[in-house]
Short mmCIF file of C-alpha atoms in Angstrom, two decimals:
data_model
loop_
_atom_site.label_atom_id
_atom_site.label_comp_id
_atom_site.label_asym_id
_atom_site.label_seq_id
_atom_site.Cartn_x
_atom_site.Cartn_y
_atom_site.Cartn_z
CA UNK A 10 -0.05 -0.01 0.17
CA UNK A 11 0.87 3.35 -0.30
CA UNK A 12 2.26 5.84 2.46
CA UNK A 13 -0.39 7.55 2.85
CA UNK A 14 -0.71 10.08 5.26
CA UNK A 15 -2.63 8.97 8.36
CA UNK A 16 -4.47 11.32 10.68
CA UNK A 17 -4.85 9.55 14.11
CA UNK A 18 -8.55 10.18 16.06
CA UNK A 19 -7.76 9.20 19.44
CA UNK A 20 -10.82 7.79 22.10
CA UNK A 21 -13.12 11.17 22.98
CA UNK A 22 -12.23 12.73 19.68
CA UNK A 23 -12.15 13.71 16.07
CA UNK A 24 -11.05 15.49 12.87
CA UNK A 25 -11.40 15.84 9.76
CA UNK A 26 -9.27 14.67 6.66
CA UNK A 27 -8.69 16.34 3.01
CA UNK A 28 -6.46 15.96 0.19
CA UNK A 29 -6.04 12.56 0.06
CA UNK A 30 -5.18 11.96 3.87
CA UNK A 31 -7.18 8.52 6.04
CA UNK A 32 -8.58 8.74 9.06
CA UNK A 33 -8.39 5.77 11.86
CA UNK A 34 -9.44 5.37 15.01
CA UNK A 35 -8.36 2.62 16.92
CA UNK A 36 -9.76 -0.11 19.21
CA UNK A 37 -13.96 0.73 19.00
CA UNK A 38 -15.21 -1.06 21.19
CA UNK A 39 -18.61 0.05 22.97
CA UNK A 40 -18.19 3.61 21.18
CA UNK A 41 -19.19 4.50 17.99
CA UNK A 42 -16.89 5.43 15.23
CA UNK A 43 -18.95 8.66 13.29
CA UNK A 44 -18.28 9.93 9.95
CA UNK A 45 -19.20 12.49 7.81
CA UNK A 46 -17.73 13.07 4.14
CA UNK A 47 -18.79 15.43 1.52
CA UNK A 48 -17.68 13.56 -1.52
CA UNK A 49 -17.44 16.62 -3.72
CA UNK A 50 -14.82 18.33 -2.01
CA UNK A 51 -13.21 14.83 -0.29
CA UNK A 52 -13.91 16.57 2.76
CA UNK A 53 -14.03 13.50 5.32
CA UNK A 54 -14.28 13.68 9.45
CA UNK A 55 -14.07 11.08 12.08
CA UNK A 56 -15.92 11.53 15.41
CA UNK A 57 -14.78 8.78 17.96
CA UNK A 58 -17.78 8.77 20.49
CA UNK A 59 -17.89 7.70 23.84
CA UNK A 60 -21.01 8.40 25.65
CA UNK A 61 -24.96 8.89 24.10
CA UNK A 62 -25.88 11.81 25.51
CA UNK A 63 -24.21 15.18 27.12
CA UNK A 64 -26.36 15.44 29.45
CA UNK A 65 -25.05 13.10 32.06
CA UNK A 66 -21.72 15.45 32.05
CA UNK A 67 -19.96 16.35 34.73
CA UNK A 68 -17.22 17.05 34.17
CA UNK A 69 -15.30 20.48 34.57
CA UNK A 70 -13.60 20.84 31.53
CA UNK A 71 -15.89 20.26 28.92
CA UNK A 72 -15.40 17.71 25.62
CA UNK A 73 -16.82 17.54 23.09
CA UNK A 74 -16.59 14.87 21.32
CA UNK A 75 -16.53 13.13 23.44
CA UNK A 76 -21.01 12.80 23.40
CA UNK A 77 -23.05 11.85 20.39
CA UNK A 78 -25.34 14.89 20.89
CA UNK A 79 -22.20 17.54 20.83
CA UNK A 80 -19.72 15.51 18.61
CA UNK A 81 -21.81 15.64 15.38
CA UNK A 82 -22.58 19.18 15.56
CA UNK A 83 -19.19 20.01 16.47
CA UNK A 84 -17.38 17.79 13.58
CA UNK A 85 -20.35 19.41 11.21
CA UNK A 86 -18.79 22.68 12.44
CA UNK A 87 -15.75 21.65 11.49
CA UNK A 88 -16.08 20.25 8.20
CA UNK A 89 -18.07 23.68 6.81
CA UNK A 90 -15.48 25.71 8.58
CA UNK A 91 -13.10 23.42 5.75
CA UNK A 92 -14.89 23.73 3.34
CA UNK A 93 -18.04 21.10 3.00
CA UNK A 94 -21.39 20.92 2.73
CA UNK A 95 -23.95 20.11 4.80
CA UNK A 96 -26.58 18.82 1.65
CA UNK A 97 -24.05 16.60 0.89
CA UNK A 98 -22.65 15.16 3.60
CA UNK A 99 -23.22 11.21 3.70
CA UNK A 100 -22.79 9.35 7.52
CA UNK A 101 -21.24 5.68 7.46
CA UNK A 102 -20.56 4.35 11.37
CA UNK A 103 -19.09 0.76 12.91
CA UNK A 104 -18.25 0.04 16.65
CA UNK A 105 -20.55 0.33 19.24
CA UNK A 106 -20.15 -3.50 20.26
CA UNK A 107 -21.56 -4.85 23.35
CA UNK A 108 -17.91 -6.50 24.17
CA UNK A 109 -19.23 -8.47 27.38
CA UNK A 110 -22.22 -10.53 27.97
CA UNK A 111 -23.34 -10.27 31.64
CA UNK A 112 -26.00 -11.16 33.16
CA UNK A 113 -28.17 -9.02 34.61
CA UNK A 114 -27.95 -6.36 32.05
CA UNK A 115 -28.16 -2.52 33.28
CA UNK A 116 -29.91 -0.15 30.77
CA UNK A 117 -25.60 1.61 31.43
CA UNK A 118 -24.08 -1.21 30.60
CA UNK A 119 -25.80 -1.71 27.44
CA UNK A 120 -23.80 1.40 26.48
CA UNK A 121 -23.14 0.59 22.69
CA UNK A 122 -26.40 -0.51 20.86
CA UNK A 123 -27.61 3.28 22.76
CA UNK A 124 -24.30 5.30 21.66
CA UNK A 125 -25.27 3.51 17.86
CA UNK A 126 -29.24 4.71 18.98
CA UNK A 127 -27.73 8.09 19.65
CA UNK A 128 -25.79 9.26 16.30
CA UNK A 129 -28.36 7.77 14.47
CA UNK A 130 -30.88 10.54 15.99
CA UNK A 131 -28.69 13.13 15.30
CA UNK A 132 -28.22 12.08 11.96
CA UNK A 133 -31.36 11.95 11.11
CA UNK A 134 -32.00 15.70 12.82
CA UNK A 135 -29.60 17.75 10.64
CA UNK A 136 -31.08 14.94 7.53
CA UNK A 137 -27.79 13.85 6.80
CA UNK A 138 -28.11 10.07 5.40
CA UNK A 139 -26.32 7.11 6.79
CA UNK A 140 -25.28 5.29 4.21
CA UNK A 141 -22.88 2.18 5.86
CA UNK A 142 -22.73 0.85 9.27
CA UNK A 143 -21.20 -2.26 10.72
CA UNK A 144 -22.78 -1.94 14.33
CA UNK A 145 -23.79 -4.44 17.33
CA UNK A 146 -22.45 -7.38 17.10
CA UNK A 147 -19.36 -8.49 20.58
CA UNK A 148 -16.21 -7.98 19.04
CA UNK A 149 -14.01 -4.28 18.52
CA UNK A 150 -13.29 -3.04 15.48
CA UNK A 151 -10.03 -0.74 14.12
CA UNK A 152 -11.56 1.93 11.40
CA UNK A 153 -9.61 3.95 9.14
CA UNK A 154 -11.74 6.51 6.71
CA UNK A 155 -10.21 6.83 2.89
CA UNK A 156 -10.55 10.53 2.58
CA UNK A 157 -10.19 10.03 -1.34
CA UNK A 158 -12.17 7.43 -2.09
CA UNK A 159 -15.03 7.94 1.03
CA UNK A 160 -14.45 3.99 1.82
CA UNK A 161 -15.19 2.79 5.58
CA UNK A 162 -12.45 0.00 5.94
CA UNK A 163 -13.59 -2.02 9.16
CA UNK A 164 -11.02 -4.86 11.02
CA UNK A 165 -12.72 -7.38 13.81
CA UNK A 166 -10.17 -10.23 15.50
CA UNK A 167 -12.92 -12.76 14.19
CA UNK A 168 -13.96 -11.21 10.04
CA UNK A 169 -11.01 -9.79 9.36
CA UNK A 170 -11.19 -6.09 7.08
CA UNK A 171 -14.10 -5.59 4.96
CA UNK A 172 -15.15 -2.22 3.11
CA UNK A 173 -18.09 -0.16 3.16
CA UNK B 9 -11.09 15.79 36.90
CA UNK B 10 -10.81 18.03 39.91
CA UNK B 11 -11.42 15.11 41.88
CA UNK B 12 -7.80 13.69 41.17
CA UNK B 13 -6.22 16.26 41.48
CA UNK B 14 -6.10 16.76 44.69
CA UNK B 15 -4.94 12.69 45.42
CA UNK B 16 -2.03 13.95 47.72
CA UNK B 17 0.83 11.07 47.02
CA UNK B 18 0.31 9.42 50.54
CA UNK B 19 -3.23 9.06 49.02
CA UNK B 20 -1.94 6.98 46.26
CA UNK B 21 0.70 4.94 48.65
CA UNK B 22 -2.83 3.85 50.17
CA UNK B 23 -4.11 2.60 47.08
CA UNK B 24 -1.02 0.79 46.20
CA UNK B 25 -1.39 -1.34 49.42
CA UNK B 26 -5.21 -2.08 48.75
CA UNK B 27 -3.27 -3.13 44.86
CA UNK B 28 -1.33 -4.92 47.05
CA UNK B 29 -3.01 -6.38 49.07
CA UNK B 30 -5.51 -7.75 46.72
CA UNK B 31 -3.62 -8.96 44.23
CA UNK B 32 -0.62 -10.33 46.42
CA UNK B 33 -3.81 -12.92 47.79
CA UNK B 34 -4.68 -13.42 43.60
CA UNK B 35 -1.41 -14.31 43.33
CA UNK B 36 -0.81 -16.53 46.23
CA UNK B 37 -3.60 -18.39 44.67
CA UNK B 38 -2.79 -18.35 41.46
CA UNK B 39 0.73 -19.70 42.71
CA UNK B 40 -1.65 -22.93 44.61
CA UNK B 41 -3.70 -23.38 41.21
CA UNK B 42 -0.26 -24.17 39.19
CA UNK B 43 1.31 -25.47 42.26
CA UNK B 44 4.64 -22.87 41.44
CA UNK B 45 5.50 -19.21 42.64
CA UNK B 46 3.98 -16.19 41.05
CA UNK B 47 6.01 -13.46 41.62
CA UNK B 48 4.38 -10.14 41.93
CA UNK B 49 5.10 -6.64 40.46
CA UNK B 50 4.36 -3.82 42.78
CA UNK B 51 1.46 -2.19 41.71
CA UNK B 52 1.33 1.11 39.62
CA UNK B 53 -1.77 3.39 41.16
CA UNK B 54 -1.85 5.71 37.83
CA UNK B 55 -4.21 8.24 36.37
CA UNK B 56 -4.23 8.11 32.25
CA UNK B 57 -5.74 9.11 28.99
CA UNK B 58 -7.83 7.22 27.76
CA UNK B 59 -5.77 7.13 25.12
CA UNK B 60 -3.09 5.07 27.39
CA UNK B 61 -4.90 2.36 29.30
CA UNK B 62 -4.96 0.75 26.31
CA UNK B 63 -0.98 0.89 26.19
CA UNK B 64 -0.39 -0.92 29.26
CA UNK B 65 -1.75 -4.37 28.01
CA UNK B 66 0.54 -4.02 24.72
CA UNK B 67 -1.72 -0.92 22.43
CA UNK B 68 -4.86 -0.49 21.70
CA UNK B 69 -5.01 -3.46 18.70
CA UNK B 70 -3.18 -6.20 20.94
CA UNK B 71 -5.76 -9.05 21.15
CA UNK B 72 -6.18 -10.04 25.19
CA UNK B 73 -8.13 -12.64 26.75
CA UNK B 74 -10.10 -10.33 29.40
CA UNK B 75 -11.99 -11.67 32.10
CA UNK B 76 -14.15 -8.37 33.40
CA UNK B 77 -16.53 -8.07 35.69
CA UNK B 78 -18.69 -5.61 38.26
CA UNK B 79 -17.92 -5.16 41.62
CA UNK B 80 -21.17 -4.68 42.99
CA UNK B 81 -21.19 -3.43 47.38
CA UNK B 82 -20.11 -0.24 49.09
CA UNK B 83 -17.78 0.44 46.70
CA UNK B 84 -18.18 -0.29 43.51
CA UNK B 85 -16.18 -0.35 39.82
CA UNK B 86 -15.17 -2.99 37.54
CA UNK B 87 -11.76 -5.09 37.51
CA UNK B 88 -10.54 -6.36 34.72
CA UNK B 89 -8.66 -9.70 34.86
CA UNK B 90 -5.90 -9.62 31.26
CA UNK B 91 -3.81 -12.06 29.36
CA UNK B 92 -1.55 -12.01 26.91
CA UNK B 93 -2.77 -15.20 25.19
CA UNK B 94 0.02 -16.92 24.82
CA UNK B 95 0.37 -16.89 28.94
CA UNK B 96 -3.42 -17.95 28.00
CA UNK B 97 -2.79 -21.59 26.16
CA UNK B 98 0.07 -21.48 29.18
CA UNK B 99 -2.42 -21.59 31.81
CA UNK B 100 -4.28 -24.28 30.17
CA UNK B 101 -1.75 -26.49 29.39
CA UNK B 102 0.00 -26.47 32.75
CA UNK B 103 -3.72 -25.76 34.59
CA UNK B 104 -6.11 -28.55 33.51
CA UNK B 105 -3.02 -30.53 31.25
CA UNK B 106 -5.38 -28.95 27.54
CA UNK B 107 -3.59 -30.39 24.74
CA UNK B 108 -4.15 -26.37 23.66
CA UNK B 109 -4.23 -25.92 19.71
CA UNK B 110 -1.66 -23.39 18.48
CA UNK B 111 -4.64 -22.13 15.63
CA UNK B 112 -6.88 -19.06 15.47
CA UNK B 113 -9.68 -19.38 18.31
CA UNK B 114 -11.06 -20.73 21.30
CA UNK B 115 -13.46 -23.69 22.17
CA UNK B 116 -16.14 -22.79 24.62
CA UNK B 117 -14.75 -25.30 27.01
CA UNK B 118 -11.27 -23.41 26.61
CA UNK B 119 -13.19 -20.46 26.91
CA UNK B 120 -14.87 -21.34 30.73
CA UNK B 121 -11.83 -23.17 32.03
CA UNK B 122 -10.33 -19.76 31.66
CA UNK B 123 -12.98 -17.43 32.72
CA UNK B 124 -13.56 -19.78 35.85
CA UNK B 125 -9.10 -18.64 36.36
CA UNK B 126 -9.92 -14.39 35.99
CA UNK B 127 -13.14 -15.54 38.39
CA UNK B 128 -11.54 -17.14 41.20
CA UNK B 129 -8.17 -14.91 41.36
CA UNK B 130 -10.20 -11.96 41.07
CA UNK B 131 -12.60 -13.01 43.98
CA UNK B 132 -10.27 -13.79 46.23
CA UNK B 133 -8.72 -10.23 45.07
CA UNK B 134 -12.01 -8.79 46.49
CA UNK B 135 -12.69 -10.54 49.35
CA UNK B 136 -9.05 -10.37 50.85
CA UNK B 137 -9.70 -6.47 50.23
CA UNK B 138 -13.61 -6.46 51.27
CA UNK B 139 -11.51 -7.54 54.28
CA UNK B 140 -9.41 -5.14 54.89
CA UNK B 141 -11.64 -2.48 53.86
CA UNK B 142 -14.43 -4.10 55.73
CA UNK B 143 -16.21 -2.47 53.60
CA UNK B 144 -18.85 -5.51 51.94
CA UNK B 145 -17.43 -5.76 48.90
CA UNK B 146 -18.63 -8.79 45.56
CA UNK B 147 -17.55 -9.46 41.65
CA UNK B 148 -20.71 -9.77 39.86
CA UNK B 149 -20.67 -13.92 37.13
CA UNK B 150 -17.38 -12.85 34.99
CA UNK B 151 -17.71 -12.10 31.45
CA UNK B 152 -14.95 -12.87 28.66
CA UNK B 153 -13.64 -11.44 25.45
CA UNK B 154 -10.63 -12.38 23.70
CA UNK B 155 -10.51 -8.76 21.33
CA UNK B 156 -8.61 -5.39 21.14
CA UNK B 157 -7.58 -3.84 24.81
CA UNK B 158 -8.56 -0.79 23.12
CA UNK B 159 -12.49 -2.58 23.05
CA UNK B 160 -12.74 -4.92 26.47
CA UNK B 161 -10.63 -1.56 28.83
CA UNK B 162 -12.72 1.00 27.30
CA UNK B 163 -15.92 -0.89 28.51
CA UNK B 164 -14.32 -0.75 32.35
CA UNK B 165 -14.06 4.00 31.25
CA UNK B 166 -17.11 3.73 31.20
CA UNK B 167 -18.09 5.62 34.61
CA UNK B 168 -15.09 7.95 34.10
CA UNK B 169 -16.09 8.83 31.21
CA UNK B 170 -19.24 11.29 32.50
CA UNK B 171 -16.01 12.97 34.74
CA UNK B 172 -13.69 13.99 32.06
CA UNK B 173 -10.88 12.34 30.07
CA UNK B 174 -9.07 9.91 31.83
CA UNK B 175 -9.32 7.41 34.49
CA UNK B 176 -7.82 5.57 37.85
CA UNK B 177 -6.75 2.45 37.72
CA UNK B 178 -4.64 0.14 40.20
CA UNK B 179 -2.78 -2.02 38.59
CA UNK B 180 -0.23 -5.33 38.89
CA UNK B 181 1.62 -7.18 36.98
CA UNK B 182 1.62 -10.50 37.45
CA UNK B 183 5.37 -12.99 36.14
CA UNK B 184 6.11 -17.08 36.30
CA UNK B 185 9.00 -17.86 35.80
CA UNK B 186 10.30 -15.19 34.04
CA UNK B 187 7.86 -13.85 31.61
CA UNK B 188 6.45 -16.71 30.38
CA UNK B 189 3.49 -16.55 32.13
CA UNK B 190 2.10 -12.72 32.36
CA UNK B 191 -1.27 -11.13 33.96
CA UNK B 192 -2.79 -8.22 34.60
CA UNK B 193 -4.90 -6.71 36.87
CA UNK B 194 -7.20 -3.59 36.37
CA UNK B 195 -9.25 -2.75 39.29
CA UNK B 196 -10.77 0.91 38.54
CA UNK B 197 -13.10 1.47 41.47
CA UNK B 198 -15.90 4.26 40.31
CA UNK B 199 -15.29 7.81 41.06
CA UNK B 200 -17.48 7.12 44.11
CA UNK B 201 -15.81 4.86 45.22
CA UNK B 202 -13.12 6.40 46.16
CA UNK B 203 -14.35 8.49 48.89
CA UNK B 204 -14.95 5.75 50.97
CA UNK B 205 -12.00 3.64 50.51
CA UNK B 206 -10.36 6.17 51.69
CA UNK B 207 -12.91 6.93 55.25
CA UNK B 208 -12.95 3.03 55.45
CA UNK B 209 -8.95 3.01 55.91
CA UNK B 210 -9.65 6.52 58.26
CA UNK B 211 -7.42 8.31 55.73
CA UNK B 212 -9.31 11.59 55.60
CA UNK B 213 -10.12 13.19 52.86
CA UNK B 214 -11.24 17.05 53.81
#
């Protein structure tokens, strides 16, 4: 593979990429890796969302990238500032797994599915279509989004690599 | 994270001792199971950014076997027993005389055995901790996953997510026979649990 410019997105972090750079985030468990893409301008954005809603936030320095309801608007702003158009944006997402099958599930342990639900709801609010997703299950994922092709590569231990 | 920035060196030492006592008992249990001496590293107590937690076991994408238990009771938290694949296969061979294939994947029986080992060790960790602090603590039934370290560990960090971007964890490493078998224990008390642990041990927090 050609050495591409790699932009790493950490946990509870977000970033954008242009000029064929690749966005990457590793070890998604119950977190959701959400990508937005403007195919005309070839501007890509990725957020590693950890929690569904900022309602529960008690932190002193607020991290927008952590919560689905604040990460998506923040990512949108960054992408629009870089020249992307909201109407052209398409979303893809991966993650939201339930890593451990626990007996006596409480709601807080269903965090993966709740992250996916929350991301979907926020995207609907902005009328951004979700064109592909690989969510749920009980396995971890590492994802890479190619800003030149608009493809999302998903790697997992059990299932190898696939592109959506 | 104002709660943790105020932690004094003395308080961190108390938490280290918590790890020492718990893991010491777990190491004894493991040593009995294996009928071999097991060494234990000095526990580390650190306030780590989420990103760096998985680095402690070889990076976010390192494949590990993780046994997860939720600690229930007066000082709730999350507990992980993490071993890497080679050590897991060795454990199975030594302990259960299982004929473990070097191929990918584990049978249900192998996973169940590893889960039970994690359960026994975590149980002895917690019961000694409960004795020491006089706080009732009990582990939930264990759950096991073979997956990327980042994916499994992030699961135990959720309670910290709403407070900040780092978590306080008590980490102990086991070694048997010059690193041929290596295991890690992570105790990640819920943010609210620290005050209770300190209080139970007679450490005054203003």
